[in-house]
Short mmCIF file of C-alpha atoms in Angstrom, two decimals:
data_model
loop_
_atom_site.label_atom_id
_atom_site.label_comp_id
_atom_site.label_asym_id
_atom_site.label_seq_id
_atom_site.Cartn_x
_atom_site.Cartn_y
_atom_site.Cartn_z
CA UNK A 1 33.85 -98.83 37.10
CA UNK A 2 32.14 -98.19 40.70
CA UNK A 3 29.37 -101.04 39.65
CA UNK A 4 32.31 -103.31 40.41
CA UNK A 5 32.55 -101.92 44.26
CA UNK A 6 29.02 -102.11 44.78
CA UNK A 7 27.23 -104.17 47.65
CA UNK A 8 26.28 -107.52 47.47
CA UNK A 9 22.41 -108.09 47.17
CA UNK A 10 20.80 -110.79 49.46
CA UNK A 11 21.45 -113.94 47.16
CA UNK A 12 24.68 -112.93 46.81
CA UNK A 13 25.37 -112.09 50.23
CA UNK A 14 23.52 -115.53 51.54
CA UNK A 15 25.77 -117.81 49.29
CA UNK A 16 29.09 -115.92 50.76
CA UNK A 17 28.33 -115.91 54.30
CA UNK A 18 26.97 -120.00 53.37
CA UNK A 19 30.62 -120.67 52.25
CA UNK A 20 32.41 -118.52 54.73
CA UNK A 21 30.61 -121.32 57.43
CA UNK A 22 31.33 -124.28 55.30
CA UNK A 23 35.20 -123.21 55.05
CA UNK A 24 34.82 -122.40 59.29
CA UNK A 25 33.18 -125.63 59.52
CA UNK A 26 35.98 -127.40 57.71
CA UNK A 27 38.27 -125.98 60.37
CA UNK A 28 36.70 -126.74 63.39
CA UNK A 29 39.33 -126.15 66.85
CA UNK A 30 41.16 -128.46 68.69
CA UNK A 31 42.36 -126.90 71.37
CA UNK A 32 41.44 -123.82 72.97
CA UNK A 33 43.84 -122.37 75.83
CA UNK A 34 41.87 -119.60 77.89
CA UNK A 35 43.68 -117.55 80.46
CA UNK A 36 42.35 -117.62 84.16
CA UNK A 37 42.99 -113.43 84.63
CA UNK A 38 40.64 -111.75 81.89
CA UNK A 39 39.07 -108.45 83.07
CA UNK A 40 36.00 -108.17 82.80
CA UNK A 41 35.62 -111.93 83.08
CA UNK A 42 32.39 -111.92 80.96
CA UNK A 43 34.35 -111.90 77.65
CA UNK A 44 35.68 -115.50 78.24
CA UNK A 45 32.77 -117.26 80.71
CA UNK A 46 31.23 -119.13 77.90
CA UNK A 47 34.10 -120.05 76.53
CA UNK A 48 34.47 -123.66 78.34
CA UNK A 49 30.25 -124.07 77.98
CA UNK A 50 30.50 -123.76 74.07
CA UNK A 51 33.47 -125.77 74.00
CA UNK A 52 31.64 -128.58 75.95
CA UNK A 53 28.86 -128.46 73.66
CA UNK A 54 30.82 -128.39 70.46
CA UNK A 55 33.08 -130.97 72.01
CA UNK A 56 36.62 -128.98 71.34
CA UNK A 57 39.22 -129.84 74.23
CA UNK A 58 39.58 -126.73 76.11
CA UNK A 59 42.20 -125.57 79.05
CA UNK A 60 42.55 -122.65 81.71
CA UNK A 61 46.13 -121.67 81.95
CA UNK A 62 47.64 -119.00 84.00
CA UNK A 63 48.84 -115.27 82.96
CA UNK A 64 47.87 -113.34 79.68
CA UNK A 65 51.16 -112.20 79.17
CA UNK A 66 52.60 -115.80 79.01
CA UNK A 67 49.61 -116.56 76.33
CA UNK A 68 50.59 -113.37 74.48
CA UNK A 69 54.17 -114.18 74.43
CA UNK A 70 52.86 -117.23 71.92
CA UNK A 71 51.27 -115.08 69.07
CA UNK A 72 53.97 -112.12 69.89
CA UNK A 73 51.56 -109.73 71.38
CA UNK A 74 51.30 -108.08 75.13
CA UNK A 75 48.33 -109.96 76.04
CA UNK A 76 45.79 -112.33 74.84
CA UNK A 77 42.74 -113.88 76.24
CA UNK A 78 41.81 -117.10 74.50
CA UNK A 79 44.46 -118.95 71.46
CA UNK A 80 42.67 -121.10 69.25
CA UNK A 81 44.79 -124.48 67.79
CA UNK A 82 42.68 -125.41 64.39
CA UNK A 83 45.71 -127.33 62.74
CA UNK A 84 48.94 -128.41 63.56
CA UNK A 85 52.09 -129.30 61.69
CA UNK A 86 53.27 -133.37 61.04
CA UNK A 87 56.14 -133.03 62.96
CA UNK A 88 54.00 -132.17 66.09
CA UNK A 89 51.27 -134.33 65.47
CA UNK A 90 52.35 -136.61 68.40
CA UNK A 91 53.07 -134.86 70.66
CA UNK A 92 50.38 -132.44 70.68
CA UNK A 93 48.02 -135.72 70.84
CA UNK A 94 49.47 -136.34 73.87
CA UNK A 95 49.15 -132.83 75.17
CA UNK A 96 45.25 -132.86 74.21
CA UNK A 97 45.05 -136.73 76.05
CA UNK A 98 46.21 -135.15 79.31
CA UNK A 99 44.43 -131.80 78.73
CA UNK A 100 41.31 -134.02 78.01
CA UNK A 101 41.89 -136.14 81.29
CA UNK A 102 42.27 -132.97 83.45
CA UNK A 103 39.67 -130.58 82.39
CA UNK A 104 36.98 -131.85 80.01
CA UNK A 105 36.71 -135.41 81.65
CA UNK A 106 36.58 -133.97 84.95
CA UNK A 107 33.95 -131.51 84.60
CA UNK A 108 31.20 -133.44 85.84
CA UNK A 109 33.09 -134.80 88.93
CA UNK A 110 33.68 -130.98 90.47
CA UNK A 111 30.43 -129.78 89.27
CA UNK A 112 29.00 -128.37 92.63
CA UNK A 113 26.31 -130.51 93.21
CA UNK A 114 23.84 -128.52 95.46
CA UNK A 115 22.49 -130.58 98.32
CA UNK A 116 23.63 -134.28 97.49
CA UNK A 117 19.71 -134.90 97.09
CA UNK A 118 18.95 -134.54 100.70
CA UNK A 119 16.02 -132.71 101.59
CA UNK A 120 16.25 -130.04 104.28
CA UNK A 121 14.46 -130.18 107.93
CA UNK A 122 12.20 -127.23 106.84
CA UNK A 123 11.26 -129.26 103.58
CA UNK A 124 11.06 -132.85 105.08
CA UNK A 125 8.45 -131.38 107.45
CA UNK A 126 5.98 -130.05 104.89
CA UNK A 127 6.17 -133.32 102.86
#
C-alpha cells in the first residue's frame, strides 16, 4: 500500500513538472494589477520588468486593501487576470487598450534618460 505514496523518481518527476509548464504556458496573463504600497518593495520591483519582457499588460494601482477587497482578503500585492468570462470580453478589451496606452506604451517616453547625450565640461575637455 505505501509503494503507492512513494516519491516520484527523476523521469517521472521531469515529465510532471514538463506538463505543469505546458498547462502554465497555455494560460499565459493578461493583465496584472500591482499595488503602488507593498512593504518591503522588493517583492513586487520586477514585476513590471518581467511583464515587459513577456509582453503581459501590466498596471500600478493604488491601496492593497482596495486590491484585496477583489479576491475577499485584507490585502494583496499583485492580482493576476489569465481568463475572463464572454460577457466581459469587451469591456475588459477596452480596459487593457487604455491600460496599454497609459503604462506599457509609455514606458519608454518617462524612462529617465541620463544626460540627453551631452557630454559634460569635465569630459569635453579630456576628449
Amino acid at each position: 500500500m505505501l509503494l503507492k505514496y512513494r516519491p516520484n523518481d527523476k523521469a517521472q518527476k521531469k515529465e510532471h513538472l514538463l506538463k505543469r509548464a505546458q498547462v502554465r504556458l497555455k494560460n499565459k496573463a493578461q493583465l496584472v494589477v500591482i499595488v503602488h504600497d507593498v512593504e518591503p518593495i522588493e517583492l513586487v520591483v520586477w514585476l513590471p520588468v518581467l511583464c515587459r519582457k513577456m509582453e503581459i499588460t501590466y498596471c500600478i494601482v493604488k491601496g492593497k486593501a482596495r486590491l484585496g477587497s477583489i479576491i475577499h482578503k485584507k490585502t494583496a500585492y499583485v492580482l493576476c487576470l489569465t481568463s475572463v468570462k464572454n460577457e466581459g470580453k469587451m469591456e475588459f478589451r477596452k480596459i487593457l487598450e487604455a491600460i496599454k496606452a497609459n503604462f506599457n506604451d509609455k514606458f519608454d517616453e518617462t524612462r529617465k534618460k541620463w544626460g540627453c547625450g551631452v557630454m559634460g565640461l569635465k569630459s569635453q575637455s579630456r576628449g
